[in-house]
CSV table of C-alpha atoms in Angstrom, one decimal:
chain,number,residue,atom,x,y,z
A,1,MET,CA,-12.3,-20.5,33.8
A,2,THR,CA,-11.5,-18.1,30.9
A,3,SER,CA,-10.1,-14.7,31.8
A,4,LYS,CA,-11.9,-11.6,30.8
A,5,MET,CA,-10.8,-10.3,27.4
A,6,ASN,CA,-8.8,-7.1,27.4
A,7,SER,CA,-9.4,-4.3,24.9
A,8,LEU,CA,-7.1,-6.0,22.3
A,9,GLY,CA,-9.1,-9.2,22.5
A,10,LEU,CA,-6.6,-11.2,24.6
A,11,ALA,CA,-7.6,-13.3,27.6
A,12,LYS,CA,-5.2,-11.7,30.1
A,13,PRO,CA,-4.9,-8.4,32.0
A,14,ALA,CA,-3.6,-5.4,30.1
A,15,SER,CA,-0.6,-5.1,32.5
A,16,ALA,CA,0.4,-8.7,31.6
A,17,THR,CA,0.0,-8.1,27.8
A,18,ARG,CA,3.1,-6.9,26.0
A,19,VAL,CA,2.4,-5.0,22.8
A,20,VAL,CA,5.0,-3.7,20.3
A,21,ALA,CA,3.8,-0.4,18.9
A,22,ALA,CA,5.2,0.4,15.4
A,23,MET,CA,6.1,4.1,15.8
A,24,SER,CA,6.8,5.8,12.5
A,25,GLY,CA,7.0,9.2,14.2
A,26,GLY,CA,3.7,10.4,12.8
A,27,VAL,CA,0.6,11.4,14.8
A,28,ASP,CA,-1.3,8.2,14.1
A,29,SER,CA,1.4,5.7,15.3
A,30,CYS,CA,2.3,7.9,18.3
A,31,VAL,CA,-1.4,8.0,19.4
A,32,VAL,CA,-1.5,4.3,19.2
A,33,ALA,CA,1.4,3.9,21.5
A,34,ALA,CA,-0.1,6.5,23.9
A,35,LEU,CA,-3.5,4.9,24.0
A,36,LEU,CA,-2.0,1.5,24.7
A,37,LYS,CA,0.1,2.9,27.5
A,38,ARG,CA,-2.9,4.8,29.0
A,39,ASP,CA,-4.9,1.5,29.0
A,40,GLY,CA,-2.2,-0.2,31.0
A,41,PHE,CA,-0.5,-2.4,28.4
A,42,ASP,CA,3.2,-3.2,28.6
A,43,VAL,CA,4.2,-1.2,25.5
A,44,VAL,CA,7.5,-1.4,23.6
A,45,GLY,CA,7.9,1.2,20.9
A,46,VAL,CA,9.9,0.2,17.7
A,47,THR,CA,10.8,2.6,14.9
A,48,LEU,CA,12.3,1.3,11.7
A,49,GLN,CA,14.9,3.4,9.9
A,50,LEU,CA,14.0,2.6,6.3
A,51,TYR,CA,15.6,5.3,4.3
A,52,ASP,CA,18.8,7.4,4.4
A,53,HIS,CA,18.6,9.0,7.8
A,54,GLY,CA,20.9,11.9,6.9
A,55,ALA,CA,19.5,12.9,3.6
A,56,ALA,CA,15.8,12.6,4.6
A,57,VAL,CA,16.1,14.5,8.0
A,58,ARG,CA,14.8,17.7,6.4
A,59,LYS,CA,12.6,16.1,3.8
A,60,LYS,CA,8.9,17.1,4.4
A,61,GLY,CA,6.2,14.6,3.8
A,62,ALA,CA,8.5,11.5,4.1
A,63,CYS,CA,8.3,8.8,6.8
A,64,CYS,CA,10.6,6.4,8.6
A,65,ALA,CA,13.6,8.8,8.4
A,66,GLY,CA,15.4,11.6,10.3
A,67,GLN,CA,12.9,13.9,11.8
A,68,ASP,CA,10.3,11.2,12.2
A,69,ILE,CA,12.7,9.0,14.2
A,70,HIS,CA,13.5,12.0,16.4
A,71,ASP,CA,9.7,12.6,17.0
A,72,ALA,CA,9.1,9.0,17.8
A,73,LYS,CA,11.9,9.1,20.4
A,74,ARG,CA,10.4,12.2,22.0
A,75,VAL,CA,7.0,10.6,22.3
A,76,ALA,CA,8.4,7.4,23.7
A,77,GLU,CA,10.3,9.4,26.3
A,78,LYS,CA,7.1,11.3,27.3
A,79,LEU,CA,5.2,8.0,27.6
A,80,ALA,CA,8.1,6.4,29.6
A,81,ILE,CA,8.1,3.3,27.4
A,82,PRO,CA,11.1,1.4,26.0
A,83,HIS,CA,11.9,2.5,22.4
A,84,TYR,CA,14.2,0.9,19.9
A,85,VAL,CA,15.3,2.3,16.5
A,86,LEU,CA,16.3,-0.5,14.1
A,87,ASN,CA,18.3,0.1,10.9
A,88,TYR,CA,16.4,-1.8,8.2
A,89,GLU,CA,17.8,0.2,5.3
A,90,GLU,CA,19.3,-2.8,3.6
A,91,ARG,CA,16.3,-4.9,4.0
A,92,PHE,CA,14.0,-2.1,2.8
A,93,ARG,CA,16.3,-1.5,-0.2
A,94,ALA,CA,16.3,-5.1,-1.2
A,95,SER,CA,12.6,-6.0,-0.7
A,96,VAL,CA,10.9,-2.7,-1.5
A,97,MET,CA,13.1,-0.2,-3.4
A,98,GLU,CA,14.6,-2.7,-5.8
A,99,ASP,CA,11.2,-4.2,-6.4
A,100,PHE,CA,9.9,-0.7,-7.2
A,101,ALA,CA,12.6,-0.1,-9.8
A,102,GLU,CA,12.3,-3.6,-11.4
A,103,THR,CA,8.5,-3.2,-11.6
A,104,TYR,CA,8.8,0.2,-13.4
A,105,ALA,CA,11.5,-1.2,-15.7
A,106,ARG,CA,9.0,-3.9,-16.8
A,107,GLY,CA,6.5,-1.2,-17.8
A,108,GLU,CA,4.3,-1.6,-14.8
A,109,THR,CA,3.2,0.8,-12.1
A,110,PRO,CA,4.2,-0.4,-8.6
A,111,ILE,CA,2.8,0.3,-5.1
A,112,PRO,CA,5.8,0.3,-2.8
A,113,CYS,CA,3.6,0.9,0.3
A,114,VAL,CA,2.0,-2.5,-0.2
A,115,ARG,CA,5.3,-4.2,-0.5
A,116,CYS,CA,6.6,-2.3,2.6
A,117,ASN,CA,3.6,-3.5,4.7
A,118,GLU,CA,3.8,-7.0,3.3
A,119,ARG,CA,7.5,-7.6,3.6
A,120,VAL,CA,8.9,-5.2,6.2
A,121,LYS,CA,6.2,-4.1,8.7
A,122,PHE,CA,4.1,-7.3,8.7
A,123,GLY,CA,7.1,-9.5,7.9
A,124,ASP,CA,10.4,-8.5,9.5
A,125,LEU,CA,8.8,-6.2,12.2
A,126,LEU,CA,6.2,-8.8,13.1
A,127,ALA,CA,8.9,-11.5,13.6
A,128,LEU,CA,10.8,-9.1,15.8
A,129,ALA,CA,7.8,-8.4,17.9
A,130,GLN,CA,7.4,-12.1,18.5
A,131,GLU,CA,11.0,-12.5,19.4
A,132,LEU,CA,10.5,-9.8,22.0
A,133,GLY,CA,7.8,-11.9,23.5
A,134,ALA,CA,5.0,-9.5,22.5
A,135,ASP,CA,1.4,-10.8,22.4
A,136,ALA,CA,0.5,-8.4,19.6
A,137,LEU,CA,1.9,-5.8,17.1
A,138,ALA,CA,-0.1,-2.6,17.0
A,139,THR,CA,0.1,-0.1,14.1
A,140,GLY,CA,-1.5,3.2,13.2
A,141,HIS,CA,-3.2,2.0,10.0
A,142,TYR,CA,-6.8,3.1,9.4
A,143,VAL,CA,-8.4,-0.3,9.1
A,144,LYS,CA,-10.5,-2.5,11.3
A,145,ARG,CA,-9.9,-6.0,12.6
A,146,ILE,CA,-13.1,-7.8,13.5
A,147,VAL,CA,-13.3,-11.3,14.9
A,148,GLY,CA,-15.9,-13.2,12.9
A,149,ALA,CA,-17.3,-16.8,13.0
A,150,ASN,CA,-14.1,-18.2,11.4
A,151,GLY,CA,-11.5,-15.9,13.0
A,152,PRO,CA,-10.2,-12.3,12.5
A,153,GLU,CA,-11.4,-10.4,9.4
A,154,LEU,CA,-10.0,-7.3,7.8
A,155,HIS,CA,-12.5,-4.4,7.3
A,156,ARG,CA,-12.4,-0.9,5.9
A,157,ALA,CA,-12.0,1.9,8.5
A,158,ALA,CA,-14.9,3.8,9.9
A,159,ASP,CA,-13.4,7.0,8.4
A,160,MET,CA,-13.6,6.1,4.7
A,161,SER,CA,-11.6,9.2,3.7
A,162,ARG,CA,-8.6,7.6,5.6
A,163,ASP,CA,-9.2,4.0,4.9
A,164,GLN,CA,-6.0,2.1,4.1
A,165,SER,CA,-7.4,-1.4,3.5
A,166,TYR,CA,-6.4,-1.3,-0.2
A,167,PHE,CA,-2.7,-1.2,0.9
A,168,LEU,CA,-3.1,-4.1,3.3
A,169,PHE,CA,-4.7,-6.7,1.0
A,170,ALA,CA,-1.6,-8.8,1.2
A,171,THR,CA,-1.9,-9.3,5.0
A,172,THR,CA,-2.2,-13.0,5.6
A,173,PRO,CA,-4.7,-14.7,8.1
A,174,ALA,CA,-1.8,-15.6,10.4
A,175,GLN,CA,-0.6,-12.0,10.4
A,176,LEU,CA,-4.1,-10.7,11.0
A,177,ASP,CA,-4.4,-13.0,14.0
A,178,TYR,CA,-1.4,-11.1,15.6
A,179,VAL,CA,-1.7,-7.5,14.4
A,180,ARG,CA,-4.0,-4.9,16.0
A,181,PHE,CA,-5.3,-1.6,14.6
A,182,PRO,CA,-6.5,0.7,17.4
A,183,LEU,CA,-7.5,3.6,15.1
A,184,GLY,CA,-9.9,1.6,13.0
A,185,ASP,CA,-13.0,3.2,14.6
A,186,MET,CA,-11.6,6.7,14.9
A,187,ARG,CA,-11.6,9.7,12.6
A,188,LYS,CA,-8.5,11.6,11.8
A,189,SER,CA,-9.8,14.7,13.7
A,190,GLU,CA,-10.4,12.5,16.7
A,191,VAL,CA,-6.9,11.2,16.6
A,192,ARG,CA,-5.4,14.7,16.5
A,193,ALA,CA,-7.7,15.7,19.3
A,194,MET,CA,-6.5,12.7,21.3
A,195,ALA,CA,-2.9,13.6,20.6
A,196,THR,CA,-3.5,17.1,21.9
A,197,GLU,CA,-5.3,15.7,25.0
A,198,LEU,CA,-2.4,13.4,25.7
A,199,GLY,CA,0.1,16.2,25.3
A,200,LEU,CA,2.0,14.7,22.3
A,201,ALA,CA,4.3,17.0,20.5
A,202,VAL,CA,3.2,15.5,17.1
A,203,ALA,CA,-0.5,16.5,17.5
A,204,ASP,CA,-0.3,19.1,14.7
A,205,LYS,CA,2.4,17.3,12.6
A,206,PRO,CA,1.4,17.2,8.8
A,207,ASP,CA,0.6,13.7,7.4
A,208,SER,CA,3.3,12.1,5.2
A,209,GLN,CA,2.5,12.6,1.5
A,210,ASP,CA,5.3,11.2,-0.6
A,211,ILE,CA,6.8,7.8,-0.9
A,212,CYS,CA,9.7,8.0,1.6
A,213,PHE,CA,12.5,7.3,-0.9
A,214,VAL,CA,11.1,9.3,-3.8
A,215,PRO,CA,12.2,13.0,-3.5
A,216,GLN,CA,9.8,15.5,-5.0
A,217,GLY,CA,7.7,12.7,-6.5
A,218,ARG,CA,10.3,12.0,-9.2
A,219,TYR,CA,9.8,8.3,-9.6
A,220,ASP,CA,11.9,8.1,-12.8
A,221,SER,CA,15.0,9.5,-11.2
A,222,VAL,CA,14.9,6.8,-8.5
A,223,VAL,CA,14.4,4.1,-11.0
A,224,GLU,CA,17.3,5.4,-13.1
A,225,LYS,CA,19.5,5.4,-10.0
A,226,LEU,CA,18.6,1.9,-8.9
A,227,LYS,CA,18.4,0.4,-12.4
A,228,PRO,CA,20.4,2.6,-14.9
A,229,ASP,CA,19.6,0.3,-17.9
A,230,ALA,CA,15.8,0.9,-17.5
A,231,ALA,CA,15.8,4.3,-19.3
A,232,ARG,CA,16.1,2.9,-22.8
A,233,ALA,CA,14.9,5.2,-25.6
A,234,GLY,CA,12.3,4.0,-28.1
A,235,GLU,CA,9.3,4.7,-30.2
A,236,ILE,CA,5.8,6.0,-29.4
A,237,VAL,CA,3.3,4.2,-31.7
A,238,ASP,CA,-0.4,4.0,-32.2
A,239,LEU,CA,-2.6,0.9,-32.1
A,240,GLN,CA,-1.7,0.1,-35.7
A,241,GLY,CA,2.0,0.3,-35.0
A,242,ARG,CA,2.6,3.5,-36.8
A,243,VAL,CA,5.4,5.5,-35.3
A,244,LEU,CA,4.2,8.9,-33.9
A,245,GLY,CA,7.3,10.0,-32.0
A,246,GLN,CA,10.2,9.1,-29.8
A,247,HIS,CA,10.7,8.7,-26.0
A,248,SER,CA,13.6,8.5,-23.6
A,249,GLY,CA,12.3,5.5,-21.6
A,250,VAL,CA,9.1,3.7,-20.7
A,251,ILE,CA,9.8,4.5,-17.0
A,252,HIS,CA,8.7,8.1,-17.7
A,253,PHE,CA,5.1,7.0,-18.6
A,254,THR,CA,2.1,5.5,-16.9
A,255,ILE,CA,-1.1,3.9,-18.2
A,256,GLY,CA,-3.7,6.6,-18.9
A,257,GLN,CA,-1.2,9.4,-19.1
A,258,HIS,CA,-2.3,12.2,-21.5
A,259,LYS,CA,0.0,15.1,-20.8
A,260,GLY,CA,3.7,15.2,-21.6
A,261,LEU,CA,3.6,12.9,-24.6
A,262,GLY,CA,5.2,15.4,-26.9
A,263,LEU,CA,2.6,14.6,-29.6
A,264,SER,CA,0.5,17.1,-31.5
A,265,GLY,CA,-1.4,17.5,-34.7
A,266,HIS,CA,-3.7,14.5,-34.2
A,267,ALA,CA,-7.5,14.5,-34.7
A,268,GLY,CA,-8.1,13.8,-31.0
A,269,PRO,CA,-6.3,13.5,-27.7
A,270,LEU,CA,-4.1,10.5,-27.2
A,271,PHE,CA,-3.5,8.5,-24.0
A,272,VAL,CA,-0.9,5.9,-23.0
A,273,LEU,CA,-2.6,2.5,-23.5
A,274,THR,CA,0.3,0.0,-22.9
A,275,LEU,CA,4.0,0.0,-22.1
A,276,ASP,CA,6.0,-2.5,-24.0
A,277,ALA,CA,9.3,-2.5,-22.0
A,278,LYS,CA,10.8,-5.4,-23.9
A,279,ASN,CA,10.7,-3.5,-27.2
A,280,ALA,CA,10.9,0.0,-25.6
A,281,ARG,CA,7.6,1.0,-27.1
A,282,VAL,CA,4.9,3.3,-25.7
A,283,VAL,CA,1.5,2.5,-27.3
A,284,VAL,CA,-1.0,5.4,-27.4
A,285,GLY,CA,-4.6,5.7,-28.6
A,286,PRO,CA,-8.0,7.3,-28.0
A,287,ARG,CA,-9.5,7.4,-24.5
A,288,GLU,CA,-12.1,4.7,-25.2
A,289,ALA,CA,-9.3,2.2,-25.7
A,290,LEU,CA,-8.4,2.6,-22.0
A,291,ARG,CA,-11.6,0.8,-21.0
A,292,THR,CA,-10.9,-2.6,-19.4
A,293,GLN,CA,-13.3,-5.4,-18.8
A,294,SER,CA,-11.1,-8.4,-17.8
A,295,ILE,CA,-8.1,-8.5,-15.5
A,296,LEU,CA,-5.7,-11.3,-14.8
A,297,LEU,CA,-4.2,-11.3,-11.3
A,298,ARG,CA,-1.1,-12.9,-9.8
A,299,GLU,CA,0.1,-13.4,-6.2
A,300,VAL,CA,-3.5,-13.4,-5.0
A,301,ASN,CA,-4.0,-13.4,-1.2
A,302,TRP,CA,-7.3,-14.7,0.1
A,303,LEU,CA,-8.8,-13.5,3.4
A,304,ALA,CA,-12.0,-15.5,2.8
A,305,PRO,CA,-12.7,-18.9,1.4
A,306,ALA,CA,-11.7,-19.1,-2.3
A,307,ASN,CA,-13.3,-22.3,-3.6
A,308,CYS,CA,-15.8,-20.9,-6.1
A,309,VAL,CA,-16.6,-17.9,-8.3
A,310,LEU,CA,-17.0,-14.8,-6.1
A,311,MET,CA,-19.4,-11.9,-6.7
A,312,CYS,CA,-18.0,-8.9,-5.0
A,313,ALA,CA,-16.8,-5.3,-5.4
A,314,VAL,CA,-13.2,-4.5,-6.4
A,315,LYS,CA,-10.9,-1.5,-6.4
A,316,VAL,CA,-8.3,-1.3,-9.1
A,317,ARG,CA,-6.7,1.9,-7.7
A,318,SER,CA,-6.5,3.2,-4.2
A,319,THR,CA,-8.3,6.4,-5.1
A,320,ARG,CA,-11.3,4.7,-6.9
A,321,PRO,CA,-14.5,3.4,-5.3
A,322,PRO,CA,-15.2,-0.3,-5.4
A,323,VAL,CA,-17.1,-1.5,-8.5
A,324,PRO,CA,-19.1,-4.8,-9.0
A,325,ALA,CA,-17.1,-7.7,-10.4
A,326,ARG,CA,-16.9,-11.5,-10.7
A,327,VAL,CA,-13.7,-13.1,-9.5
A,328,THR,CA,-12.8,-16.6,-10.6
A,329,PRO,CA,-9.9,-18.2,-8.6
A,330,SER,CA,-7.5,-20.5,-10.4
A,331,GLY,CA,-4.3,-22.3,-9.6
A,332,ASP,CA,-0.9,-20.8,-8.8
A,333,ARG,CA,-2.4,-18.0,-6.7
A,334,SER,CA,-3.9,-16.4,-9.8
A,335,ALA,CA,-7.5,-15.2,-10.5
A,336,MET,CA,-9.5,-13.7,-13.4
A,337,VAL,CA,-11.6,-10.6,-12.6
A,338,GLU,CA,-14.6,-9.7,-14.8
A,339,LEU,CA,-15.7,-6.1,-14.3
A,340,LEU,CA,-19.5,-5.7,-14.7
A,341,SER,CA,-18.8,-2.2,-15.9
A,342,PRO,CA,-15.5,-1.3,-17.6
A,343,GLU,CA,-12.9,0.7,-15.8
A,344,GLU,CA,-10.4,3.1,-17.4
A,345,ALA,CA,-6.6,2.9,-17.2
A,346,VAL,CA,-6.2,-0.4,-15.3
A,347,ALA,CA,-2.4,-0.7,-14.9
A,348,PRO,CA,-0.3,-3.8,-14.5
A,349,GLY,CA,1.6,-3.6,-11.3
A,350,GLN,CA,-1.2,-2.0,-9.4
A,351,ALA,CA,-3.4,-4.0,-7.0
A,352,CYS,CA,-7.0,-5.3,-7.4
A,353,VAL,CA,-8.6,-5.7,-4.0
A,354,PHE,CA,-11.8,-7.6,-3.3
A,355,TYR,CA,-14.5,-6.3,-1.0
A,356,GLU,CA,-17.7,-7.8,0.3
A,357,GLU,CA,-20.7,-6.6,-1.7
A,358,ASN,CA,-22.5,-3.9,0.2
A,359,GLY,CA,-20.1,-4.4,3.1
A,360,SER,CA,-16.8,-3.4,4.6
A,361,ARG,CA,-14.9,-6.7,4.7
A,362,VAL,CA,-11.7,-7.2,2.6
A,363,LEU,CA,-12.0,-10.7,1.0
A,364,GLY,CA,-8.5,-10.6,-0.7
A,365,GLY,CA,-6.7,-9.2,-3.6
A,366,GLY,CA,-3.9,-9.6,-6.0
A,367,TRP,CA,-1.4,-7.8,-8.3
A,368,ILE,CA,-2.6,-6.9,-11.8
A,369,ALA,CA,-0.6,-8.9,-14.4
A,370,ARG,CA,-2.7,-8.1,-17.5
A,371,ALA,CA,-5.7,-5.9,-18.4
A,372,GLU,CA,-7.8,-6.8,-21.4
A,373,PRO,CA,-9.6,-4.0,-23.3
A,374,ALA,CA,-13.4,-3.9,-23.1
A,375,ARG,CA,-15.1,-5.6,-26.0
A,376,ALA,CA,-16.4,-2.4,-27.6
A,377,ALA,CA,-12.9,-0.8,-27.5
A,378,ALA,CA,-11.3,-4.0,-28.8
A,379,ALA,CA,-13.7,-4.3,-31.7
């Protein structure tokens, strides 16, 4: 006889179900721990110290450092749950920060939050949760996990303004089987109201805004510190290779950038089209040359069958809505994406995430290796 499923979809009583709650110290993850405790689960709180505890203790808008660790401890004490703080600074530096610097040095635009989820939270932390004998790992991400005919599926959150599915495209089916997202059906306002109702000190705490290891949003200063040879001076050229100016390093530019180029006296506005890190060149041109039709992806992760051409909707930036596209899988975890309507400023190093047409399911995604200009722009 099968036991009744508990609220996490496990066939055992909540009191016999151990759950590791990933507590970053923000309101979302603290509410997750509190809800699990309220529902009778055996909750263990774990906080990862990812970045310079001392330097970040007064830094507003960061996460996984000084003040946040203190807040997570306070909440765990109130909930009367075990709480562990683990120093993952070296792992985080090697798997996320150095990757961030190397990606920028290649002339690409990285997304460190995806790497952190992929390699640290759903890699190292998940393994730790299993070592602790936990039946599941719960996080405060705004996404939904829905069990379909062929197993767990990843879906966009009910609150689309908070949806974080773009940043979780690299979650594997095996990880999805183990991880739970209790906030997927809630709105942020409801989460804060719940924190107030439960008496959590973090109820009114502001959301983190910055990447935790990037002070004041100065990406280039972090790259220069981690990879000093990345800031190599070079030329700014147009599409015909004519030199228009000089620059102090490709790490100071991003695809689609218009301001801060130091160029004037041209017939029309100029935008960064490509970054040639090998030759230390920044290529600029008119806005229409930013239009992209075809995208080559690497390190593709599939959360749905990938044995044929897929008609779906894709996001090429976290802040953009999904657009119709055709995705053709190929060997070596690569894929070609054909956008049915061109998108502007598609940047290598960013992610392209696949969504079900007219639905909420995440079908997979990959890292943008190359973006081909739209035919009209290339002509």
